[in-house]
Amino acid sequence: MDNQDCIDQAGLWSLSARIMTLACLIVFMAQMATTVYLPSLPVVMTDLAITRLEAELSISLFVIGAALPLLFWGAAADRYGRRLPLALSLLLFVGLSLLLATTSQGPLLLILRTLQGVAAGGATIIARILVRDHWQGDELARRLSVLSIAFITALGGGQWIGGIISRYAHWQLGFVLMAGVGVLALALMNSLPLQGPNPAATGGGMWSRYTSLLRRPGFLWPAFAGGLGFAITVTLQEVSPFVLQQGFGLESPPSEPWGYSSGSPILLVP
């Protein structure tokens, strides 16, 4: 099916609607995996007998793990088709989320969070590739804007849900929830016709691709500026639970809006 056929299909649950639902669900899932246990970071520190720095590091390592192999996942989606790498990344995400829900050791938490980030990053980049496969031009820009809305929603919504979990349940329940979302994404993926391998896909290792990109100032400096802005946002997210709960004595009930306020700096990132 070509791009225009996909765009022209109408209906509440048309092919185009399912593709966008899957893409938004994956983007929401990946970002929520960062934010859903933010309100519980002080509890995580106590339960696993780790330092505040190590608790905060579990957020940073997830983001780093998601970012580094993006070119690898993109190349795999071209070489092997969209379905296999997406299924692999989602299965890894589900399995690692379930392991995180049972871990009781700080070092293991950090390792699993890094690997979970790798899986989440793969699913997220392929979700964007799916959108690119089916839309072009102005319509593609509009669809990618919808994905950005899902990303922003997860920044605040994930912390709000995490506040509920922190108040009424155990922080590890958040990872069970993430595993459930991953299973839902897998089920939806299986109902979609996805693009197969691209015979024209070029070879080359991941590091050679990174080297090629780093030689392009038109890519490097905007990427650096955007990465710096996001790093500031992640840092604010990491420290906000400790500042708000330990510094100001605030709890994280679901009625409090502080989860949204701590996610709001992303709106300032260009």
CSV table of C-alpha atoms in Angstrom, one decimal:
chain,number,residue,atom,x,y,z
A,1,MET,CA,0.0,0.0,0.0
A,2,ASP,CA,1.4,3.4,-1.0
A,3,ASN,CA,1.4,6.6,1.0
A,4,GLN,CA,-1.7,8.1,-0.6
A,5,ASP,CA,-3.8,5.0,-0.2
A,6,CYS,CA,-3.0,5.1,3.6
A,7,ILE,CA,-3.8,8.7,3.9
A,8,ASP,CA,-7.0,8.4,1.9
A,9,GLN,CA,-8.5,5.6,4.2
A,10,ALA,CA,-11.2,7.1,6.4
A,11,GLY,CA,-12.8,5.8,9.5
A,12,LEU,CA,-12.3,5.9,13.2
A,13,TRP,CA,-10.0,2.8,13.2
A,14,SER,CA,-8.6,3.0,9.7
A,15,LEU,CA,-5.0,2.0,8.8
A,16,SER,CA,-3.7,5.5,9.2
A,17,ALA,CA,-5.5,5.9,12.6
A,18,ARG,CA,-3.9,2.6,13.8
A,19,ILE,CA,-0.4,3.6,12.6
A,20,MET,CA,-0.7,6.9,14.5
A,21,THR,CA,-2.1,5.2,17.6
A,22,LEU,CA,0.9,2.8,17.6
A,23,ALA,CA,3.4,5.5,17.1
A,24,CYS,CA,1.9,7.8,19.8
A,25,LEU,CA,1.6,4.8,22.2
A,26,ILE,CA,5.3,3.9,21.7
A,27,VAL,CA,6.5,7.5,22.1
A,28,PHE,CA,4.3,7.9,25.2
A,29,MET,CA,5.6,4.6,26.6
A,30,ALA,CA,9.2,5.4,26.2
A,31,GLN,CA,8.9,8.9,27.7
A,32,MET,CA,6.7,7.6,30.5
A,33,ALA,CA,9.4,5.0,31.4
A,34,THR,CA,11.5,8.0,32.4
A,35,THR,CA,8.9,9.9,34.3
A,36,VAL,CA,6.6,7.3,35.9
A,37,TYR,CA,8.8,6.6,38.9
A,38,LEU,CA,10.2,10.1,39.4
A,39,PRO,CA,7.9,10.8,42.4
A,40,SER,CA,9.2,7.6,44.0
A,41,LEU,CA,13.0,8.3,43.6
A,42,PRO,CA,13.5,9.1,47.3
A,43,VAL,CA,11.7,5.8,48.1
A,44,VAL,CA,13.8,3.9,45.5
A,45,MET,CA,16.9,5.3,47.2
A,46,THR,CA,15.8,4.0,50.6
A,47,ASP,CA,14.5,0.6,49.4
A,48,LEU,CA,17.6,-0.3,47.4
A,49,ALA,CA,20.0,1.3,49.9
A,50,ILE,CA,21.6,3.5,47.2
A,51,THR,CA,22.8,7.0,47.2
A,52,ARG,CA,20.9,10.0,45.9
A,53,LEU,CA,23.3,10.2,43.0
A,54,GLU,CA,22.8,6.6,42.1
A,55,ALA,CA,19.0,7.1,42.2
A,56,GLU,CA,19.3,10.1,39.9
A,57,LEU,CA,21.7,8.2,37.6
A,58,SER,CA,19.0,5.6,36.9
A,59,ILE,CA,17.2,8.4,34.9
A,60,SER,CA,20.4,9.6,33.1
A,61,LEU,CA,21.4,6.1,32.1
A,62,PHE,CA,18.0,5.4,30.6
A,63,VAL,CA,18.3,8.5,28.4
A,64,ILE,CA,21.9,7.7,27.4
A,65,GLY,CA,20.9,4.2,26.6
A,66,ALA,CA,18.0,5.4,24.4
A,67,ALA,CA,20.2,7.9,22.5
A,68,LEU,CA,23.4,6.1,21.6
A,69,PRO,CA,22.2,3.2,19.4
A,70,LEU,CA,19.5,5.2,17.4
A,71,LEU,CA,21.4,4.9,14.2
A,72,PHE,CA,21.8,1.2,14.7
A,73,TRP,CA,18.1,0.8,15.1
A,74,GLY,CA,17.4,2.9,12.0
A,75,ALA,CA,19.8,0.9,9.9
A,76,ALA,CA,18.2,-2.4,11.2
A,77,ALA,CA,14.8,-1.1,10.2
A,78,ASP,CA,16.0,-0.5,6.7
A,79,ARG,CA,17.9,-3.7,6.4
A,80,TYR,CA,15.5,-6.1,8.0
A,81,GLY,CA,12.2,-4.3,7.6
A,82,ARG,CA,10.2,-2.4,10.3
A,83,ARG,CA,8.5,-5.4,12.0
A,84,LEU,CA,11.5,-7.4,13.2
A,85,PRO,CA,13.5,-4.6,14.9
A,86,LEU,CA,10.3,-3.1,16.3
A,87,ALA,CA,9.1,-6.4,17.7
A,88,LEU,CA,12.6,-7.0,19.2
A,89,SER,CA,12.8,-3.6,20.8
A,90,LEU,CA,9.3,-4.0,22.3
A,91,LEU,CA,10.0,-7.5,23.6
A,92,LEU,CA,13.2,-6.3,25.2
A,93,PHE,CA,11.4,-3.4,26.8
A,94,VAL,CA,8.6,-5.6,28.2
A,95,GLY,CA,11.1,-8.2,29.5
A,96,LEU,CA,13.4,-5.5,31.1
A,97,SER,CA,10.4,-3.7,32.6
A,98,LEU,CA,9.3,-7.0,34.3
A,99,LEU,CA,12.9,-7.5,35.6
A,100,LEU,CA,12.9,-4.0,37.0
A,101,ALA,CA,9.7,-4.7,38.8
A,102,THR,CA,11.4,-7.5,40.7
A,103,THR,CA,14.9,-6.1,41.3
A,104,SER,CA,16.1,-5.4,44.8
A,105,GLN,CA,19.7,-4.4,44.0
A,106,GLY,CA,20.9,-0.9,43.2
A,107,PRO,CA,23.7,-1.9,40.6
A,108,LEU,CA,21.2,-4.2,38.8
A,109,LEU,CA,18.7,-1.4,38.7
A,110,LEU,CA,21.2,0.8,36.9
A,111,ILE,CA,22.1,-1.9,34.4
A,112,LEU,CA,18.5,-2.8,33.6
A,113,ARG,CA,17.6,0.9,33.2
A,114,THR,CA,20.4,1.4,30.7
A,115,LEU,CA,19.2,-1.7,28.7
A,116,GLN,CA,15.6,-0.6,29.0
A,117,GLY,CA,16.6,2.8,27.5
A,118,VAL,CA,18.3,1.0,24.5
A,119,ALA,CA,15.0,-0.9,23.9
A,120,ALA,CA,12.9,2.2,24.3
A,121,GLY,CA,15.1,4.2,22.0
A,122,GLY,CA,14.8,1.6,19.3
A,123,ALA,CA,11.0,1.4,19.5
A,124,THR,CA,10.7,5.2,19.5
A,125,ILE,CA,12.9,5.8,16.4
A,126,ILE,CA,11.1,3.0,14.5
A,127,ALA,CA,7.7,4.6,15.5
A,128,ARG,CA,8.8,7.8,13.8
A,129,ILE,CA,10.1,5.8,10.8
A,130,LEU,CA,6.6,4.3,10.4
A,131,VAL,CA,5.1,7.8,10.3
A,132,ARG,CA,7.6,8.8,7.7
A,133,ASP,CA,6.8,5.7,5.6
A,134,HIS,CA,3.2,6.7,5.2
A,135,TRP,CA,3.1,10.5,5.0
A,136,GLN,CA,5.1,13.2,3.3
A,137,GLY,CA,5.4,17.0,3.2
A,138,ASP,CA,3.1,19.1,5.3
A,139,GLU,CA,1.0,16.1,6.3
A,140,LEU,CA,4.2,14.4,7.7
A,141,ALA,CA,5.0,17.6,9.7
A,142,ARG,CA,1.5,17.5,11.2
A,143,ARG,CA,1.8,13.8,12.1
A,144,LEU,CA,5.2,14.4,13.7
A,145,SER,CA,3.7,17.2,15.7
A,146,VAL,CA,1.1,14.8,17.1
A,147,LEU,CA,4.0,12.6,18.3
A,148,SER,CA,5.5,15.6,20.0
A,149,ILE,CA,2.2,16.1,21.8
A,150,ALA,CA,2.3,12.5,23.0
A,151,PHE,CA,5.9,13.2,24.2
A,152,ILE,CA,4.9,16.3,26.2
A,153,THR,CA,1.8,14.5,27.6
A,154,ALA,CA,4.0,11.7,28.9
A,155,LEU,CA,6.3,14.3,30.7
A,156,GLY,CA,3.5,15.4,33.0
A,157,GLY,CA,1.1,12.5,32.7
A,158,GLY,CA,3.8,10.0,33.6
A,159,GLN,CA,4.7,11.9,36.8
A,160,TRP,CA,1.0,12.2,37.7
A,161,ILE,CA,0.5,8.5,37.3
A,162,GLY,CA,3.7,7.9,39.2
A,163,GLY,CA,2.4,10.1,42.0
A,164,ILE,CA,-0.7,7.9,42.3
A,165,ILE,CA,1.5,4.8,42.4
A,166,SER,CA,3.8,6.4,45.0
A,167,ARG,CA,0.9,7.3,47.2
A,168,TYR,CA,-1.2,4.1,47.0
A,169,ALA,CA,1.1,1.3,45.8
A,170,HIS,CA,4.8,0.4,45.4
A,171,TRP,CA,7.1,2.1,42.9
A,172,GLN,CA,7.8,-1.1,41.1
A,173,LEU,CA,4.2,-1.2,39.9
A,174,GLY,CA,5.2,1.5,37.4
A,175,PHE,CA,7.4,-0.9,35.6
A,176,VAL,CA,4.6,-3.5,35.5
A,177,LEU,CA,2.4,-0.8,33.9
A,178,MET,CA,5.1,-0.1,31.3
A,179,ALA,CA,5.3,-3.8,30.5
A,180,GLY,CA,1.6,-3.8,29.9
A,181,VAL,CA,1.8,-0.8,27.6
A,182,GLY,CA,4.6,-2.6,25.7
A,183,VAL,CA,2.4,-5.7,25.3
A,184,LEU,CA,-0.4,-3.5,24.0
A,185,ALA,CA,2.0,-2.0,21.4
A,186,LEU,CA,3.1,-5.4,20.3
A,187,ALA,CA,-0.5,-6.5,19.8
A,188,LEU,CA,-1.3,-3.4,17.8
A,189,MET,CA,1.9,-3.8,15.7
A,190,ASN,CA,0.8,-7.3,14.7
A,191,SER,CA,-2.4,-5.9,13.1
A,192,LEU,CA,-0.5,-3.6,10.8
A,193,PRO,CA,1.2,-4.1,7.4
A,194,LEU,CA,4.7,-2.7,7.9
A,195,GLN,CA,7.3,-2.0,5.3
A,196,GLY,CA,9.7,-4.9,4.6
A,197,PRO,CA,13.5,-4.8,4.0
A,198,ASN,CA,14.9,-2.1,1.8
A,199,PRO,CA,17.2,-3.7,-0.8
A,200,ALA,CA,18.8,-0.3,-1.4
A,201,ALA,CA,19.9,0.0,2.2
A,202,THR,CA,23.6,0.7,2.4
A,203,GLY,CA,26.0,-1.1,4.6
A,204,GLY,CA,28.4,0.5,7.1
A,205,GLY,CA,28.7,0.2,10.8
A,206,MET,CA,27.1,2.3,13.4
A,207,TRP,CA,30.3,4.2,14.3
A,208,SER,CA,31.0,5.1,10.7
A,209,ARG,CA,27.5,6.6,10.5
A,210,TYR,CA,28.1,8.6,13.6
A,211,THR,CA,31.5,9.8,12.2
A,212,SER,CA,29.8,10.9,9.0
A,213,LEU,CA,27.2,12.9,10.9
A,214,LEU,CA,29.7,14.5,13.2
A,215,ARG,CA,31.4,15.9,10.2
A,216,ARG,CA,28.3,17.9,9.2
A,217,PRO,CA,28.1,21.2,11.1
A,218,GLY,CA,24.5,21.7,9.9
A,219,PHE,CA,23.6,18.6,12.0
A,220,LEU,CA,26.1,18.8,14.8
A,221,TRP,CA,25.4,22.3,16.2
A,222,PRO,CA,21.5,22.0,16.2
A,223,ALA,CA,21.9,18.5,17.7
A,224,PHE,CA,24.2,19.8,20.4
A,225,ALA,CA,21.9,22.7,21.3
A,226,GLY,CA,18.9,20.4,21.4
A,227,GLY,CA,20.8,17.8,23.4
A,228,LEU,CA,22.0,20.5,25.9
A,229,GLY,CA,18.4,21.7,26.4
A,230,PHE,CA,17.1,18.2,27.0
A,231,ALA,CA,20.0,17.4,29.4
A,232,ILE,CA,18.9,20.4,31.5
A,233,THR,CA,15.3,19.1,31.5
A,234,VAL,CA,16.5,15.6,32.6
A,235,THR,CA,18.6,17.1,35.3
A,236,LEU,CA,15.6,19.1,36.6
A,237,GLN,CA,13.5,16.0,36.5
A,238,GLU,CA,16.1,14.0,38.5
A,239,VAL,CA,16.5,16.5,41.3
A,240,SER,CA,12.8,17.7,41.5
A,241,PRO,CA,11.5,14.8,43.7
A,242,PHE,CA,14.2,15.3,46.3
A,243,VAL,CA,13.8,19.1,46.3
A,244,LEU,CA,10.0,19.1,46.5
A,245,GLN,CA,9.7,16.1,48.9
A,246,GLN,CA,12.7,16.5,51.1
A,247,GLY,CA,13.5,20.2,50.7
A,248,PHE,CA,9.9,21.5,50.9
A,249,GLY,CA,8.2,18.5,52.7
A,250,LEU,CA,5.7,18.0,49.9
A,251,GLU,CA,4.1,14.7,49.2
A,252,SER,CA,3.0,13.4,45.8
A,253,PRO,CA,-0.8,12.9,46.0
A,254,PRO,CA,-2.6,12.6,42.6
A,255,SER,CA,-4.3,15.9,43.2
A,256,GLU,CA,-1.1,17.9,43.3
A,257,PRO,CA,0.1,19.4,40.0
A,258,TRP,CA,3.8,19.5,40.8
A,259,GLY,CA,4.4,16.5,38.5
A,260,TYR,CA,3.3,18.7,35.6
A,261,SER,CA,5.3,21.7,36.8
A,262,SER,CA,8.5,19.7,37.0
A,263,GLY,CA,8.0,18.5,33.4
A,264,SER,CA,7.2,21.9,32.1
A,265,PRO,CA,10.7,23.1,31.3
A,266,ILE,CA,10.6,21.0,28.1
A,267,LEU,CA,8.4,23.7,26.7
A,268,LEU,CA,11.4,26.0,26.9
A,269,VAL,CA,13.7,23.8,24.8
A,270,PRO,CA,14.0,25.0,21.2
